[in-house]
XYZ file of C-alpha atoms in Angstrom:
402
model
C 48.967 48.064 -165.288
C 47.068 45.769 -167.641
C 43.939 43.760 -166.959
C 44.560 40.796 -164.644
C 42.344 37.757 -164.098
C 41.441 37.310 -160.409
C 39.412 34.127 -160.789
C 36.986 32.707 -163.330
C 34.821 35.561 -164.639
C 36.451 38.303 -162.524
C 39.153 40.700 -163.727
C 41.086 43.606 -162.261
C 41.105 46.585 -164.650
C 42.264 49.324 -162.290
C 45.112 51.816 -162.350
C 48.352 52.157 -160.410
C 49.623 55.525 -159.209
C 53.046 54.909 -157.629
C 53.925 58.613 -157.580
C 51.126 59.881 -155.338
C 52.526 61.222 -152.059
C 49.499 62.984 -150.520
C 45.890 61.759 -150.524
C 42.892 63.956 -149.699
C 45.205 66.839 -148.740
C 46.096 65.471 -145.294
C 47.284 61.863 -145.676
C 50.863 61.021 -146.648
C 51.181 58.134 -149.093
C 54.863 57.248 -149.242
C 54.099 54.043 -151.150
C 51.729 55.539 -153.726
C 48.331 53.962 -154.328
C 46.156 52.131 -156.808
C 42.633 52.898 -158.015
C 41.164 49.420 -158.288
C 38.258 48.559 -160.538
C 36.886 45.154 -161.473
C 34.862 43.465 -164.207
C 32.540 40.580 -163.347
C 31.431 38.650 -166.454
C 28.489 36.289 -166.220
C 27.120 34.253 -169.108
C 24.370 36.819 -169.687
C 25.439 40.127 -168.138
C 28.627 42.026 -167.276
C 29.157 44.382 -164.343
C 31.903 46.937 -163.786
C 32.605 47.454 -160.080
C 33.924 50.925 -159.269
C 35.576 53.287 -161.730
C 38.853 55.163 -161.260
C 40.382 58.601 -160.760
C 39.621 60.924 -163.673
C 43.334 61.660 -164.206
C 43.913 58.120 -165.498
C 40.825 57.800 -167.672
C 42.484 56.903 -170.988
C 44.704 54.226 -169.448
C 41.667 52.884 -167.593
C 39.740 52.502 -170.854
C 42.567 50.455 -172.347
C 42.424 48.050 -169.406
C 38.672 47.591 -169.805
C 39.064 46.944 -173.540
C 41.436 44.060 -172.799
C 38.477 42.205 -171.264
C 35.361 43.355 -173.099
C 33.808 45.973 -175.332
C 32.238 49.007 -173.679
C 28.789 48.152 -175.033
C 28.959 44.751 -173.318
C 28.895 46.354 -169.860
C 25.346 46.208 -168.492
C 25.892 47.527 -164.962
C 28.267 49.879 -163.170
C 28.293 49.064 -159.460
C 29.302 51.957 -157.203
C 30.020 50.531 -153.760
C 31.204 53.990 -152.693
C 31.157 57.299 -154.537
C 34.146 59.301 -153.354
C 35.720 61.065 -156.377
C 38.742 58.750 -156.485
C 36.243 55.994 -157.370
C 33.598 57.979 -159.247
C 35.759 60.658 -160.893
C 35.685 59.081 -164.341
C 32.044 58.001 -164.189
C 30.559 60.912 -166.157
C 32.966 60.325 -169.061
C 32.451 56.576 -168.835
C 28.690 56.928 -169.186
C 29.200 58.694 -172.509
C 30.786 55.471 -173.784
C 28.271 53.202 -172.029
C 24.926 55.018 -172.324
C 22.929 51.827 -171.768
C 24.710 50.767 -168.596
C 22.578 50.938 -165.462
C 24.136 52.329 -162.300
C 23.876 50.294 -159.099
C 24.230 52.134 -155.777
C 22.842 52.426 -152.282
C 20.098 54.973 -151.647
C 22.634 57.449 -150.258
C 24.989 56.694 -153.127
C 22.307 57.439 -155.705
C 21.842 60.906 -154.236
C 25.584 61.581 -154.328
C 25.937 60.419 -157.928
C 23.535 63.042 -159.205
C 25.702 65.785 -157.729
C 28.998 64.145 -158.718
C 27.972 63.807 -162.375
C 25.739 66.916 -162.417
C 23.090 64.825 -164.139
C 19.500 64.261 -163.066
C 18.697 61.731 -165.804
C 20.866 58.903 -164.512
C 19.485 55.378 -164.721
C 20.190 54.279 -161.142
C 18.912 51.177 -159.414
C 18.944 51.747 -155.653
C 19.710 48.431 -154.024
C 18.743 47.282 -150.549
C 20.719 45.144 -148.124
C 20.732 41.537 -149.308
C 19.409 42.270 -152.799
C 20.749 39.951 -155.529
C 21.525 40.703 -159.183
C 21.921 37.670 -161.474
C 24.549 37.928 -164.223
C 24.164 34.341 -165.406
C 26.310 31.832 -163.558
C 27.577 34.610 -161.307
C 25.463 36.793 -159.048
C 26.042 39.994 -157.106
C 24.680 40.238 -153.558
C 24.722 43.761 -152.143
C 25.441 44.199 -148.445
C 24.835 47.518 -146.731
C 27.980 48.816 -144.980
C 27.201 52.425 -143.998
C 29.968 54.729 -142.790
C 32.750 52.524 -144.095
C 33.747 55.234 -144.584
C 30.907 57.207 -146.233
C 27.157 56.848 -145.578
C 26.764 55.372 -149.078
C 29.157 52.448 -148.625
C 28.219 48.863 -149.391
C 29.924 45.531 -150.147
C 29.299 43.312 -153.170
C 29.515 39.521 -152.722
C 29.915 37.051 -155.597
C 29.094 33.766 -153.886
C 29.809 31.559 -156.911
C 33.373 32.905 -157.096
C 33.766 33.285 -153.336
C 34.870 36.875 -153.882
C 33.985 39.979 -151.872
C 34.315 43.577 -153.072
C 34.682 45.961 -150.120
C 35.761 49.223 -151.781
C 37.902 51.210 -149.276
C 37.329 48.797 -146.392
C 40.409 46.621 -145.678
C 42.425 48.455 -148.324
C 45.417 50.755 -148.103
C 47.373 53.270 -150.120
C 50.106 50.995 -151.369
C 51.388 50.412 -154.878
C 53.513 47.618 -156.295
C 53.383 46.248 -159.858
C 51.527 43.145 -158.678
C 47.823 42.510 -158.163
C 47.870 39.956 -155.337
C 49.028 40.234 -151.725
C 51.081 37.043 -152.059
C 53.645 38.970 -154.101
C 54.230 41.980 -151.842
C 57.952 42.753 -152.019
C 58.116 45.168 -149.076
C 55.927 43.735 -146.304
C 56.999 46.272 -143.664
C 56.061 49.154 -145.952
C 52.706 47.484 -146.612
C 52.026 46.999 -142.900
C 52.848 50.661 -142.238
C 50.586 51.817 -145.062
C 47.764 49.575 -143.828
C 47.852 50.996 -140.305
C 48.155 54.609 -141.453
C 45.237 54.097 -143.821
C 43.058 52.591 -141.108
C 43.842 55.422 -138.695
C 43.169 58.192 -141.200
C 40.155 56.708 -142.989
C 38.428 54.322 -140.589
C 39.654 55.383 -137.147
C 36.663 57.703 -136.591
C 34.237 54.887 -137.496
C 35.378 52.088 -135.165
C 31.859 50.960 -134.252
C 30.970 50.661 -137.946
C 34.219 48.791 -138.602
C 33.118 46.196 -136.065
C 29.762 45.866 -137.832
C 31.509 45.518 -141.182
C 33.694 42.728 -139.844
C 30.579 40.967 -138.553
C 29.065 41.189 -142.048
C 32.095 39.380 -143.423
C 31.983 36.734 -140.682
C 28.303 36.153 -141.495
C 29.021 35.225 -145.123
C 28.187 31.578 -145.910
C 31.886 30.893 -146.397
C 35.180 32.686 -145.989
C 36.108 34.596 -149.156
C 38.936 33.332 -151.321
C 39.484 36.913 -152.466
C 38.705 40.320 -151.002
C 38.968 42.946 -153.718
C 39.500 46.398 -152.237
C 39.616 49.735 -154.032
C 43.190 50.546 -152.977
C 46.153 48.231 -152.573
C 46.569 44.556 -153.453
C 43.807 41.970 -153.713
C 43.661 40.079 -150.409
C 43.809 36.300 -150.679
C 43.053 33.445 -148.298
C 46.609 32.164 -148.809
C 48.104 35.613 -148.311
C 47.363 38.439 -145.889
C 43.573 38.297 -145.651
C 43.482 36.951 -142.105
C 46.203 39.348 -140.971
C 44.295 42.348 -142.305
C 40.983 41.204 -140.810
C 42.667 40.592 -137.444
C 44.360 43.999 -137.563
C 41.067 45.790 -138.236
C 39.468 43.841 -135.408
C 42.228 44.844 -132.984
C 42.325 48.489 -134.042
C 38.543 48.890 -133.804
C 38.095 47.033 -130.509
C 36.294 48.830 -127.702
C 38.732 50.053 -125.092
C 38.437 48.244 -121.737
C 37.444 50.307 -118.740
C 40.462 51.646 -116.875
C 41.960 54.802 -115.440
C 40.505 57.982 -116.914
C 42.919 59.418 -119.464
C 43.250 63.205 -118.998
C 46.345 64.546 -120.800
C 47.589 68.119 -120.354
C 49.095 69.444 -123.598
C 51.111 72.647 -123.779
C 53.808 74.655 -125.509
C 55.890 77.175 -123.624
C 58.389 79.719 -124.969
C 59.910 80.738 -121.616
C 58.496 78.169 -119.203
C 55.522 80.166 -117.947
C 52.776 78.176 -119.670
C 54.648 75.029 -118.600
C 54.343 76.107 -114.958
C 50.588 76.458 -115.381
C 50.418 73.016 -117.016
C 52.128 71.379 -114.040
C 49.780 73.025 -111.565
C 46.694 72.097 -113.570
C 47.965 68.512 -113.630
C 48.375 68.605 -109.837
C 44.805 69.839 -109.438
C 43.407 67.135 -111.711
C 45.251 64.422 -109.791
C 44.130 65.844 -106.461
C 40.518 65.478 -107.583
C 41.093 62.161 -109.381
C 44.184 60.440 -107.971
C 43.599 57.330 -110.088
C 43.459 59.257 -113.367
C 46.140 58.820 -116.016
C 47.114 62.490 -116.172
C 50.462 63.445 -117.679
C 51.802 66.653 -119.185
C 52.948 66.699 -122.811
C 55.152 69.408 -124.279
C 53.751 69.313 -127.803
C 57.028 70.035 -129.588
C 58.804 67.217 -127.740
C 56.454 64.421 -128.830
C 55.456 62.702 -132.038
C 52.310 64.379 -133.348
C 50.678 61.074 -134.292
C 51.062 59.944 -130.671
C 49.475 63.165 -129.433
C 46.602 62.839 -131.901
C 45.922 59.343 -130.559
C 45.899 60.707 -127.005
C 43.576 63.619 -127.710
C 41.131 61.362 -129.558
C 41.031 58.546 -127.006
C 41.097 60.565 -123.792
C 38.180 61.224 -121.454
C 39.044 64.936 -121.281
C 42.079 67.138 -121.846
C 43.659 70.505 -121.114
C 45.648 72.490 -123.659
C 47.851 75.521 -123.092
C 49.612 78.002 -125.351
C 51.453 81.293 -125.096
C 50.257 84.090 -127.369
C 52.344 84.912 -130.441
C 51.213 87.738 -132.698
C 47.700 87.634 -131.244
C 47.213 83.895 -131.702
C 48.083 80.478 -130.334
C 51.340 79.034 -131.631
C 51.390 76.637 -134.648
C 52.164 73.417 -132.686
C 48.876 73.831 -130.814
C 46.935 74.257 -134.047
C 48.713 71.195 -135.464
C 47.555 69.229 -132.431
C 43.958 70.378 -132.796
C 44.025 69.659 -136.543
C 44.163 65.972 -135.625
C 41.025 66.009 -133.481
C 38.421 63.450 -134.525
C 35.579 65.896 -135.110
C 33.061 63.083 -135.564
C 33.490 61.553 -132.115
C 34.763 64.436 -129.968
C 31.505 66.272 -129.374
C 30.845 67.016 -125.684
C 34.394 66.041 -124.678
C 35.472 68.190 -121.682
C 38.348 70.568 -122.443
C 40.236 73.231 -120.502
C 42.321 76.006 -122.104
C 45.106 78.001 -120.450
C 48.206 80.034 -121.223
C 50.639 82.811 -120.387
C 50.970 85.920 -122.550
C 52.994 89.103 -122.759
C 50.900 91.692 -124.579
C 47.253 90.958 -125.342
C 46.666 87.225 -124.720
C 44.357 86.130 -127.550
C 45.600 82.518 -127.641
C 43.246 81.194 -124.957
C 40.150 82.722 -126.520
C 41.084 81.566 -130.021
C 41.628 77.988 -128.868
C 38.355 78.031 -126.969
C 36.525 79.213 -130.070
C 37.963 76.332 -132.066
C 37.016 73.738 -129.446
C 33.530 75.197 -129.162
C 33.260 74.915 -132.938
C 34.022 71.215 -132.501
C 31.093 71.027 -130.033
C 33.291 70.227 -127.047
C 32.386 71.135 -123.479
C 34.884 73.934 -122.895
C 35.367 74.586 -119.182
C 34.564 78.112 -117.971
C 36.423 80.979 -119.659
C 39.849 79.404 -119.689
C 42.782 80.705 -117.674
C 45.529 83.116 -118.678
C 48.180 85.107 -116.852
C 50.449 87.962 -117.906
C 54.106 86.990 -118.225
C 55.354 85.094 -115.142
C 52.633 83.491 -112.985
C 52.641 84.533 -109.338
C 52.209 82.088 -106.475
C 48.557 83.100 -106.379
C 48.290 82.397 -110.120
C 49.812 78.956 -109.670
C 47.465 78.158 -106.808
C 44.536 79.328 -108.933
C 45.727 77.074 -111.781
C 45.819 74.102 -109.427
C 42.316 74.882 -108.170
C 41.151 75.234 -111.768
C 42.512 71.787 -112.617
C 40.740 70.342 -109.596
C 37.418 71.961 -110.484
C 37.795 70.889 -114.107
C 38.313 67.255 -113.100
C 35.298 67.372 -110.795
C 33.090 68.723 -113.597
C 32.834 65.397 -115.456
């Protein structure tokens, strides 16, 4: 990828990585990604917005050199300091020793640890602060928790261009800079939604605030330059992406309480407990949306959505080799740890030998700061009629506890 002119005075100098298939350990990226970086050239000063992943440093330098000399860069604006954006910063500063760093207060603190330098020349900007480059100006807009505490937007009013870092972006790579040239729109739409869910899903309330910031701009941007994926344009997908973020982050309307019962069952015994717990919940709350879900029979993404949006839940597992079975741990790996504190949870299961599954699951949920109900419920091998009645009563009491 070479440098590309976005509009007068603004250039894309980022890197494409079409071969990346996993981001941050847990997110699949079937369409690769890009590490976007931009140069804004005024008549008096030049600013570099974001850097790139350290692995592509040499190629990144070549892109910058297509637009300007290193010594001509006066500012390096760090809207967000995750290593995929700041990874090459320490090396870059060796080539640009006179460049001043621009970051939020939180970002300035992170940069010292990321670069392992305490002598950085950092200007900590406040919300609404303006930096004049000569003919073009940078206005910094605080956007915390989108998706780090340090996040901010940069607005160039003269060019009607907004830099949002990760916000509104996606892990998607094609050999084109602008969204008007996307060759595989379905793949892009899939990548956009997966990216939102993985990166911004836990921060829905902040997403809504970020969208309000954009609506409050004096005029709609012609370009939104994100840190991953294509540049969004007014003629292209900008409105679609903004509308999608608005829909995905919308507050859920009040309705029936969602109380799913998740389970796995090797021989049907834990399944029997799940059904009785469901009956008890519905006896206490007949209007609740309470269904049982055999974990191995459902799409894990669907189950993750349920466990993160529900009012409360129950989860059951047999014991295998002194632990809960892997599908249960896969389910719990998708819990939104940021927003699940104090969520009511009930644990149950059948076992043959020693029955550690229930206790191990409870420990994990307690570690997530959930309100785990009582001591859980477990039975040896096949539940008796008394066991099943006790499971039903447990479900009823659980539902009445919140």
